[in-house]
Short mmCIF file of C-alpha atoms in Angstrom, two decimals:
data_model
loop_
_atom_site.label_atom_id
_atom_site.label_comp_id
_atom_site.label_asym_id
_atom_site.label_seq_id
_atom_site.Cartn_x
_atom_site.Cartn_y
_atom_site.Cartn_z
CA UNK A 262 69.11 161.47 104.20
CA UNK A 263 69.99 163.07 100.91
CA UNK A 264 71.35 160.84 98.14
CA UNK A 265 74.96 160.96 97.06
CA UNK A 266 75.60 163.23 94.06
CA UNK A 267 75.40 161.46 90.72
CA UNK A 268 78.93 162.51 89.95
CA UNK A 269 80.06 160.14 92.69
CA UNK A 270 78.68 157.03 91.03
CA UNK A 271 81.89 155.05 90.53
CA UNK A 272 83.28 152.93 93.33
CA UNK A 273 86.27 154.34 95.17
CA UNK A 274 88.23 152.79 97.97
CA UNK A 275 88.85 155.00 100.98
CA UNK A 276 89.66 152.22 103.38
CA UNK A 277 92.99 151.21 104.85
CA UNK A 278 92.56 150.06 101.22
CA UNK A 279 95.06 147.33 100.66
CA UNK A 280 97.16 146.83 97.59
CA UNK A 281 96.25 143.18 98.14
CA UNK A 282 92.77 143.73 96.70
CA UNK A 283 90.01 142.80 99.12
CA UNK A 284 92.14 139.87 100.17
CA UNK A 285 90.45 139.74 103.50
CA UNK A 286 87.93 142.51 103.11
CA UNK A 287 86.76 144.64 105.97
CA UNK A 288 83.78 143.44 108.05
CA UNK A 289 88.65 147.52 106.41
CA UNK A 290 91.91 146.48 103.72
CA UNK A 291 93.82 148.67 102.54
CA UNK A 292 93.57 150.14 102.81
CA UNK A 293 92.73 148.40 102.36
CA UNK A 294 88.62 149.49 101.63
CA UNK A 295 85.68 151.19 97.67
CA UNK A 296 84.26 154.70 97.63
CA UNK A 297 81.65 156.54 95.64
CA UNK A 298 83.47 159.14 93.60
CA UNK A 299 84.14 160.19 90.03
CA UNK A 300 86.64 158.51 87.77
CA UNK A 301 89.12 160.70 85.96
CA UNK A 302 89.41 160.71 82.20
CA UNK A 303 89.93 157.29 80.60
CA UNK A 304 93.69 156.67 80.58
CA UNK A 305 93.31 154.44 77.56
CA UNK A 306 92.14 157.44 75.55
CA UNK A 307 95.21 159.38 76.59
CA UNK A 308 97.42 156.48 75.58
CA UNK A 309 95.95 156.52 72.06
CA UNK A 310 96.49 160.25 71.63
CA UNK A 311 98.86 161.25 68.81
CA UNK A 312 102.33 162.37 69.73
CA UNK A 313 102.63 166.07 68.87
CA UNK A 314 105.33 166.96 66.40
CA UNK A 315 108.31 168.58 68.05
CA UNK A 316 111.97 168.98 67.34
CA UNK A 317 112.74 168.16 70.95
CA UNK A 318 110.72 165.14 72.20
CA UNK A 319 111.51 166.15 75.78
CA UNK A 320 110.20 169.71 75.37
CA UNK A 321 108.03 170.83 78.27
CA UNK A 322 104.31 170.44 77.81
CA UNK A 323 102.35 172.61 80.23
CA UNK A 324 99.20 170.53 79.77
CA UNK A 325 100.97 167.41 81.02
CA UNK A 326 99.19 165.29 78.38
CA UNK A 327 101.99 164.86 75.83
CA UNK A 328 103.26 161.31 75.35
CA UNK A 329 106.97 161.23 76.38
CA UNK A 330 108.39 159.83 73.13
CA UNK A 331 111.98 159.62 74.36
CA UNK A 332 110.92 157.63 77.43
CA UNK A 333 108.85 155.26 75.30
CA UNK A 334 111.86 154.70 73.05
CA UNK A 335 113.92 153.91 76.14
CA UNK A 336 111.32 151.40 77.30
CA UNK A 337 111.24 149.72 73.86
CA UNK A 338 115.05 149.42 73.90
CA UNK A 339 114.97 147.66 77.29
CA UNK A 340 112.07 145.47 76.16
CA UNK A 341 114.00 144.36 73.08
CA UNK A 342 117.13 143.69 75.10
CA UNK A 343 115.21 141.39 77.45
CA UNK A 344 113.52 139.57 74.58
CA UNK A 345 116.77 139.04 72.70
CA UNK A 346 119.36 138.47 75.41
CA UNK A 347 117.76 137.30 78.67
CA UNK A 348 119.03 133.88 79.72
CA UNK A 349 115.58 132.26 79.34
CA UNK A 350 112.80 133.09 76.88
CA UNK A 351 110.34 135.61 78.31
CA UNK A 352 106.68 135.72 77.36
CA UNK A 353 105.45 139.01 75.86
CA UNK A 354 102.38 139.10 78.07
CA UNK A 355 104.49 138.60 81.19
CA UNK A 356 106.75 141.50 80.22
CA UNK A 357 103.83 143.82 79.47
CA UNK A 358 102.08 142.86 82.71
CA UNK A 359 105.26 143.56 84.67
CA UNK A 360 105.64 146.92 82.95
CA UNK A 361 102.06 147.93 83.72
CA UNK A 362 102.39 146.90 87.36
CA UNK A 363 105.65 148.81 87.55
CA UNK A 364 103.87 151.98 86.42
CA UNK A 365 101.74 151.83 89.56
CA UNK A 366 104.10 150.22 92.06
CA UNK A 367 106.13 153.29 92.99
CA UNK A 368 103.28 155.82 92.96
CA UNK A 369 101.95 155.07 96.46
CA UNK A 370 100.99 151.97 98.49
CA UNK A 371 97.32 152.09 97.44
CA UNK A 372 97.57 152.30 93.63
CA UNK A 373 97.61 148.88 91.98
CA UNK A 374 96.73 146.86 88.91
CA UNK A 375 93.95 144.34 89.59
CA UNK A 376 93.27 141.40 87.32
CA UNK A 377 89.67 140.26 86.85
CA UNK A 378 89.68 137.90 89.84
CA UNK A 379 91.20 140.59 92.05
CA UNK A 380 88.68 143.16 90.79
CA UNK A 381 85.80 140.82 91.58
CA UNK A 382 87.08 140.15 95.10
CA UNK A 383 87.63 143.88 95.58
CA UNK A 384 83.91 144.44 94.96
CA UNK A 385 83.06 142.01 97.77
CA UNK A 386 84.04 144.67 100.29
CA UNK A 387 80.70 146.37 99.74
CA UNK A 388 78.74 143.16 100.38
CA UNK A 389 81.02 141.43 102.91
CA UNK A 390 80.63 137.77 101.96
CA UNK A 391 83.63 135.55 101.12
CA UNK A 392 85.61 132.58 102.42
CA UNK A 393 88.78 133.40 104.32
CA UNK A 394 90.12 134.36 107.74
CA UNK A 395 88.75 137.91 107.99
CA UNK A 396 91.54 140.47 108.02
CA UNK A 397 92.26 143.69 106.13
CA UNK A 398 95.77 143.73 104.66
CA UNK A 399 98.26 146.15 103.16
CA UNK A 400 101.00 144.67 100.98
CA UNK A 401 104.42 146.17 101.61
CA UNK A 402 107.28 146.55 99.16
CA UNK A 403 108.99 143.39 100.43
CA UNK A 404 105.67 141.57 99.75
CA UNK A 405 104.99 140.99 103.44
CA UNK A 406 101.41 141.70 104.50
CA UNK A 407 100.72 144.26 107.21
CA UNK A 408 97.44 143.87 109.06
CA UNK A 409 95.42 147.09 108.94
CA UNK A 410 92.72 145.52 111.09
CA UNK A 411 91.19 142.13 111.90
CA UNK A 412 87.46 142.01 111.28
CA UNK A 413 85.13 141.65 114.26
CA UNK A 414 83.85 138.16 114.92
CA UNK A 415 86.04 136.48 112.29
CA UNK A 416 88.59 133.66 112.73
CA UNK A 417 91.49 136.14 112.57
CA UNK A 418 90.04 138.28 115.36
CA UNK A 419 89.29 135.26 117.56
CA UNK A 420 92.80 133.91 117.00
CA UNK A 421 94.32 137.13 118.35
CA UNK A 422 95.57 138.79 115.15
CA UNK A 423 96.12 142.52 115.81
CA UNK A 424 96.39 145.69 113.78
CA UNK A 425 100.05 146.25 112.95
CA UNK A 426 100.96 142.57 112.79
CA UNK A 427 103.11 141.67 109.78
CA UNK A 428 102.51 138.33 108.07
CA UNK A 429 105.88 137.05 106.83
CA UNK A 430 104.96 133.46 105.92
CA UNK A 431 101.89 131.39 105.10
CA UNK A 432 101.84 127.65 105.80
CA UNK A 433 105.57 127.75 106.40
CA UNK A 434 106.41 129.40 103.08
CA UNK A 435 107.93 132.89 103.08
CA UNK A 436 105.59 135.42 101.47
CA UNK A 437 107.95 135.79 98.50
CA UNK A 438 107.42 132.10 97.68
CA UNK A 439 103.63 132.15 97.98
CA UNK A 440 101.95 132.12 94.59
CA UNK A 441 98.68 133.85 93.85
CA UNK A 442 97.24 137.11 95.05
CA UNK A 443 94.89 135.67 97.67
CA UNK A 444 96.87 133.13 99.72
CA UNK A 445 94.63 133.48 102.76
CA UNK A 446 91.44 132.68 100.91
CA UNK A 447 90.24 129.09 100.83
CA UNK A 448 87.29 126.78 101.41
CA UNK A 449 85.45 127.18 104.69
CA UNK A 450 86.71 124.60 107.18
CA UNK A 451 90.24 124.46 105.80
CA UNK A 452 93.13 125.64 107.94
CA UNK A 453 96.01 128.02 107.32
CA UNK A 454 99.03 128.83 109.46
CA UNK A 455 100.37 132.38 109.36
CA UNK A 456 103.73 133.47 110.73
CA UNK A 457 103.59 136.89 112.35
CA UNK A 458 106.05 139.58 113.36
CA UNK A 459 104.65 141.78 116.14
CA UNK A 460 106.05 144.98 117.61
CA UNK A 461 107.60 144.25 121.01
CA UNK A 462 108.15 140.53 120.42
CA UNK A 463 111.65 139.38 119.57
CA UNK A 464 110.75 136.47 117.32
CA UNK A 465 108.08 135.58 114.76
CA UNK A 466 105.35 133.23 115.95
CA UNK A 467 102.73 131.05 114.27
CA UNK A 468 98.94 131.24 114.48
CA UNK A 469 96.78 128.48 113.02
CA UNK A 470 93.41 129.72 111.79
CA UNK A 471 90.44 127.82 110.36
CA UNK A 472 88.80 129.59 107.44
CA UNK A 473 85.10 130.39 107.47
CA UNK A 474 82.52 131.98 105.24
CA UNK A 475 82.86 135.60 106.29
CA UNK A 476 79.49 137.32 106.40
CA UNK A 477 80.18 140.76 107.64
CA UNK A 478 77.82 142.56 110.00
CA UNK A 479 79.03 146.13 109.95
CA UNK A 480 76.79 147.51 112.72
CA UNK A 481 76.18 146.16 116.22
CA UNK A 482 74.74 147.90 119.26
CA UNK A 483 73.82 147.50 122.92
CA UNK A 484 73.02 149.53 126.00
CA UNK A 485 76.05 150.13 128.23
CA UNK A 486 74.03 151.57 131.10
CA UNK A 487 70.53 152.98 131.35
CA UNK A 488 70.42 155.94 128.98
CA UNK A 489 73.85 155.33 127.44
CA UNK A 490 74.08 153.51 124.13
CA UNK A 491 76.91 151.84 122.27
CA UNK A 492 77.23 151.34 118.51
CA UNK A 493 80.09 149.40 116.96
CA UNK A 494 80.88 150.15 113.29
CA UNK A 495 83.40 147.61 112.00
CA UNK A 496 83.38 148.76 108.36
CA UNK A 497 81.39 150.94 105.96
CA UNK A 498 79.32 148.97 103.46
CA UNK A 499 76.39 149.79 101.22
CA UNK A 500 73.83 149.13 103.97
CA UNK A 501 75.79 150.59 106.91
CA UNK A 502 73.98 153.95 106.91
CA UNK A 503 70.52 152.37 107.02
CA UNK A 504 71.61 149.82 109.63
CA UNK A 505 73.09 152.55 111.82
CA UNK A 506 69.82 154.48 111.72
CA UNK A 507 67.89 151.32 112.67
CA UNK A 508 70.20 150.49 115.60
CA UNK A 509 70.10 154.09 116.81
CA UNK A 510 66.29 154.09 116.83
CA UNK A 511 66.25 150.80 118.76
CA UNK A 512 68.62 152.21 121.38
CA UNK A 513 66.49 155.34 121.70
CA UNK A 514 63.41 153.19 122.28
CA UNK A 515 65.22 151.17 124.98
CA UNK A 516 66.22 154.43 126.65
CA UNK A 517 62.60 155.54 126.86
CA UNK A 518 62.64 157.69 123.75
CA UNK A 519 65.94 159.56 124.05
CA UNK A 520 69.51 158.55 124.78
CA UNK A 521 71.58 160.56 127.24
CA UNK A 522 74.69 159.80 125.19
CA UNK A 523 76.31 157.48 122.65
CA UNK A 524 79.69 155.73 122.38
CA UNK A 525 80.53 155.23 118.69
CA UNK A 526 83.24 152.55 118.42
CA UNK A 527 85.43 152.82 115.29
CA UNK A 528 88.42 150.83 116.57
CA UNK A 529 90.05 148.65 113.90
CA UNK A 530 87.59 149.97 111.30
CA UNK A 531 89.69 150.14 108.11
CA UNK A 532 87.15 152.13 106.10
CA UNK A 533 84.97 151.19 103.14
CA UNK A 534 82.35 153.25 101.34
CA UNK A 535 82.79 156.96 101.81
CA UNK A 536 79.07 157.56 101.23
CA UNK A 537 78.23 155.20 104.10
CA UNK A 538 80.44 157.22 106.46
CA UNK A 539 78.78 160.41 105.21
CA UNK A 540 75.34 158.94 105.90
CA UNK A 541 76.30 158.06 109.48
CA UNK A 542 77.72 161.55 110.05
CA UNK A 543 74.55 163.11 108.64
CA UNK A 544 72.43 161.22 111.17
CA UNK A 545 74.33 162.96 113.99
CA UNK A 546 74.78 166.43 112.48
CA UNK A 547 72.20 169.13 111.97
CA UNK A 548 74.33 171.26 109.62
CA UNK A 549 77.87 171.86 108.46
CA UNK A 550 80.40 170.24 106.16
CA UNK A 551 81.20 166.54 106.50
CA UNK A 552 84.14 165.98 104.13
CA UNK A 553 85.62 167.28 100.90
CA UNK A 554 87.99 165.72 98.36
CA UNK A 555 90.50 167.51 96.13
CA UNK A 556 92.45 166.14 93.20
CA UNK A 557 94.11 167.27 89.98
CA UNK A 558 91.00 166.94 87.81
CA UNK A 559 87.80 168.90 88.55
CA UNK A 560 85.73 165.71 88.83
CA UNK A 561 87.78 164.73 91.89
CA UNK A 562 86.75 167.88 93.77
CA UNK A 563 83.65 167.08 95.81
CA UNK A 564 82.04 168.16 99.07
CA UNK A 565 79.43 166.57 101.32
CA UNK A 566 77.32 168.69 103.69
CA UNK A 567 74.99 167.62 106.47
CA UNK A 568 71.25 168.00 106.08
CA UNK A 569 68.95 169.20 108.85
CA UNK A 570 68.05 166.72 111.56
CA UNK A 571 70.21 165.31 114.37
CA UNK A 572 68.79 161.89 115.25
CA UNK A 573 70.14 162.12 118.82
CA UNK A 574 68.77 165.60 119.41
CA UNK A 575 72.14 166.93 120.52
CA UNK A 576 72.91 164.20 123.08
CA UNK A 577 76.70 163.95 123.55
CA UNK A 578 78.75 161.52 121.47
CA UNK A 579 82.17 159.99 122.15
CA UNK A 580 84.01 158.42 119.22
CA UNK A 581 86.41 155.60 120.12
CA UNK A 582 89.35 155.13 117.70
CA UNK A 583 92.74 153.42 117.51
CA UNK A 584 95.59 152.78 115.09
CA UNK A 585 93.38 150.48 113.02
CA UNK A 586 90.81 153.22 112.37
CA UNK A 587 91.46 154.28 108.80
CA UNK A 588 90.09 156.08 105.78
CA UNK A 589 86.27 156.43 105.97
CA UNK A 590 86.45 155.84 109.75
CA UNK A 591 88.76 158.86 109.98
CA UNK A 592 86.38 160.86 107.81
CA UNK A 593 83.56 160.19 110.28
CA UNK A 594 85.64 160.94 113.37
CA UNK A 595 87.00 164.13 111.82
CA UNK A 596 83.57 165.33 110.71
CA UNK A 597 82.00 164.88 114.14
CA UNK A 598 84.89 166.50 116.00
CA UNK A 599 85.38 169.45 113.64
CA UNK A 600 81.68 170.25 113.95
CA UNK A 601 81.90 170.18 117.75
CA UNK A 602 79.57 167.19 117.81
CA UNK A 603 81.80 164.59 119.47
CA UNK A 604 84.90 164.00 121.57
CA UNK A 605 87.46 161.55 120.24
CA UNK A 606 88.95 159.01 122.66
CA UNK A 607 91.63 156.38 122.00
CA UNK A 608 94.92 156.50 120.11
CA UNK A 609 96.12 158.22 116.93
CA UNK A 610 94.37 156.84 113.84
CA UNK A 611 96.02 155.24 110.81
CA UNK A 612 96.24 158.38 108.67
CA UNK A 613 94.93 157.27 105.28
CA UNK A 614 93.73 160.50 103.77
CA UNK A 615 93.72 159.56 100.09
CA UNK A 616 90.97 158.47 97.71
CA UNK A 617 91.32 155.61 95.23
CA UNK A 618 89.29 155.33 92.03
CA UNK A 619 88.63 151.95 90.45
CA UNK A 620 89.07 152.29 86.68
CA UNK A 621 87.69 149.27 84.80
CA UNK A 622 89.57 148.14 81.67
CA UNK A 623 88.09 146.45 78.63
CA UNK A 624 89.47 142.99 79.46
CA UNK A 625 87.83 142.78 82.90
CA UNK A 626 90.92 143.98 84.77
CA UNK A 627 90.98 147.28 86.65
CA UNK A 628 93.38 149.95 87.79
CA UNK A 629 93.03 151.21 91.36
CA UNK A 630 94.48 154.71 91.23
CA UNK A 631 94.89 157.36 93.91
CA UNK A 632 93.08 160.41 92.54
CA UNK A 633 92.45 162.79 95.46
CA UNK A 634 93.02 163.64 99.10
CA UNK A 635 90.18 164.14 101.51
CA UNK A 636 89.84 166.99 103.99
CA UNK A 637 87.93 167.33 107.25
CA UNK A 638 85.46 170.21 107.68
CA UNK A 639 88.19 172.45 109.12
CA UNK A 640 90.13 172.05 105.85
CA UNK A 641 92.75 169.77 107.38
CA UNK A 642 94.24 166.81 105.57
CA UNK A 643 95.02 163.91 107.86
CA UNK A 644 97.12 162.08 105.26
CA UNK A 645 100.01 160.34 107.04
CA UNK A 646 99.26 162.15 110.30
CA UNK A 647 95.91 160.70 111.37
CA UNK A 648 93.55 162.07 113.98
CA UNK A 649 94.97 162.67 117.44
CA UNK A 650 92.35 161.91 120.11
CA UNK A 651 91.17 164.45 122.66
CA UNK A 652 91.66 161.81 125.34
CA UNK A 653 94.53 159.39 124.74
CA UNK A 654 94.40 155.79 125.95
CA UNK A 655 97.20 153.24 126.28
CA UNK A 656 96.96 149.59 125.18
CA UNK A 657 96.80 146.73 127.66
CA UNK A 658 100.03 144.67 127.24
CA UNK A 659 98.16 141.56 128.34
CA UNK A 660 95.88 141.87 125.30
CA UNK A 661 98.41 143.05 122.73
CA UNK A 662 101.05 140.50 123.71
CA UNK A 663 103.67 143.23 123.56
CA UNK A 664 106.41 143.83 126.09
CA UNK A 665 107.34 147.14 124.48
CA UNK A 666 106.42 150.36 126.25
CA UNK A 667 103.29 151.97 124.86
CA UNK A 668 105.31 155.02 123.89
CA UNK A 669 107.14 153.02 121.23
CA UNK A 670 104.13 151.11 120.00
CA UNK A 671 104.85 151.78 116.64
CA UNK A 672 104.48 151.33 113.05
CA UNK A 673 100.71 151.02 112.65
CA UNK A 674 100.28 154.04 110.42
CA UNK A 675 100.17 155.30 106.86
CA UNK A 676 103.40 157.19 107.54
CA UNK A 677 105.21 153.87 108.04
CA UNK A 678 104.29 152.59 104.57
CA UNK A 679 107.11 152.90 102.03
CA UNK A 680 106.26 155.30 99.22
CA UNK A 681 103.24 156.83 100.96
CA UNK A 682 101.93 160.26 99.96
CA UNK A 683 103.48 162.95 102.11
CA UNK A 684 101.17 164.54 104.66
CA UNK A 685 100.92 168.23 105.57
CA UNK A 686 101.56 167.54 109.27
CA UNK A 687 103.62 164.38 108.95
CA UNK A 688 106.86 165.78 110.32
CA UNK A 689 105.38 167.80 113.16
CA UNK A 690 107.36 167.63 116.37
CA UNK A 691 106.17 164.93 118.73
CA UNK A 692 104.59 162.72 116.06
CA UNK A 693 104.06 159.16 117.28
CA UNK A 694 102.02 156.42 115.65
CA UNK A 695 98.99 155.08 117.46
CA UNK A 696 98.41 151.65 118.96
CA UNK A 697 95.67 149.04 118.60
CA UNK A 698 93.32 149.12 121.60
CA UNK A 699 91.59 145.74 121.93
CA UNK A 700 89.35 144.72 124.80
CA UNK A 701 86.61 146.34 126.87
CA UNK A 702 88.73 148.76 128.91
CA UNK A 703 88.66 151.44 126.15
CA UNK A 704 84.86 151.20 126.07
CA UNK A 705 84.74 151.82 129.82
CA UNK A 706 87.03 154.86 129.38
CA UNK A 707 84.83 156.18 126.57
CA UNK A 708 81.72 155.73 128.72
CA UNK A 709 83.34 157.64 131.58
CA UNK A 710 84.11 160.52 129.20
CA UNK A 711 80.55 160.36 127.85
CA UNK A 712 79.08 160.62 131.34
CA UNK A 713 81.27 163.63 132.04
CA UNK A 714 79.98 165.31 128.88
CA UNK A 715 76.38 164.41 129.73
CA UNK A 716 76.73 165.85 133.24
CA UNK A 717 78.18 169.07 131.85
CA UNK A 718 75.39 169.33 129.28
CA UNK A 719 72.80 168.82 132.03
CA UNK A 720 74.05 171.76 134.08
CA UNK A 721 71.76 174.72 133.26
CA UNK A 722 73.40 177.91 132.10
CA UNK A 723 72.90 181.30 133.72
CA UNK A 724 69.34 182.56 133.59
CA UNK A 725 68.62 185.65 131.55
CA UNK A 726 65.34 187.48 132.20
#
């Protein structure tokens, strides 16, 4: 496995990376989800740059680096008005913090200002150890929390929380009245009650969950049938690539040295480290592009290519996805399909095709800023459109608790987030968001497709003498 380029040394989130930073980190996010990639030029340096002399402060600047003096004067006027005339005294730090957060709020759902505590918890996504309920969240403009994905084996998953659920209250308090950025965190053993809105149910309902120490295991595996292996990737962490290789070798040994096929389960995987997804793809590809990123600054333009050596020796692969599969999970699914290495089974994925860079500030806080879009090997951006499976599956109403027809399943997608980046294929005719696909039935469907592929691969071609 070749190492990641040095230029990609800073952490970037490519996960359904949530604006609620690592609140309940993936086993994702947001949303969200950190990535290895370059940071753009220090914004603090740009802020200290002198304002060029000009008769017209609003004159066009083709470089885009000029400080907008007229807009700064407008801000100062509003700032002074608040300080002098607002009904109650307002602290300077509060006003400045609100202004900084406002700079990022309307850019897109994944850019955010993180204070030191939020930055520290954000970093936990790469290690996967914290106390909470175990769910990846995306904060919406009304402050409600949309579930990108529950994390396998955590209290949230066991309690029946699903991708697409919207948390509207915590311990009986509406989200708007809940103080602090991490209301679902708490000591292991303590309990929290969340009030949920779910597509297809008329009224909100409560779920009581006991918090635990969440120690994320990102890779699990087992044999489905003799010769057919199953690997579950619940998130992409620093050790996911190495763990995937280990599990794959163990499955090969159980199969007598070579698997006949593999089901790769990425359902409700909200993303994580891009380099981990690249490492997994490289284990299954012998050549070809894996993913590229493109942004406004040259440092954001990167490309990952596979190195020689397919660990499965060409045995067929089926990738299982659903509406909770986001970011780095979509990178992996897109790389394998575009290279003709796998079939994708499930429902349309989340559609998070943007890259976030974590920019540390001098006071310990950070700015999480969207800096690039990523593209599959075919050159396609899946931002706000997701990956449409080759074989589409429908959710089991008994498991989702929804009485709504599957065809209106919903709003579990990047395209449903207010202020999201527009996607190239977002308005294509027939667009419909995917659905979460819990349970074992999707695994059985993926195995059936895998057997079909294995049987086709086993049929010898015409002989040529």
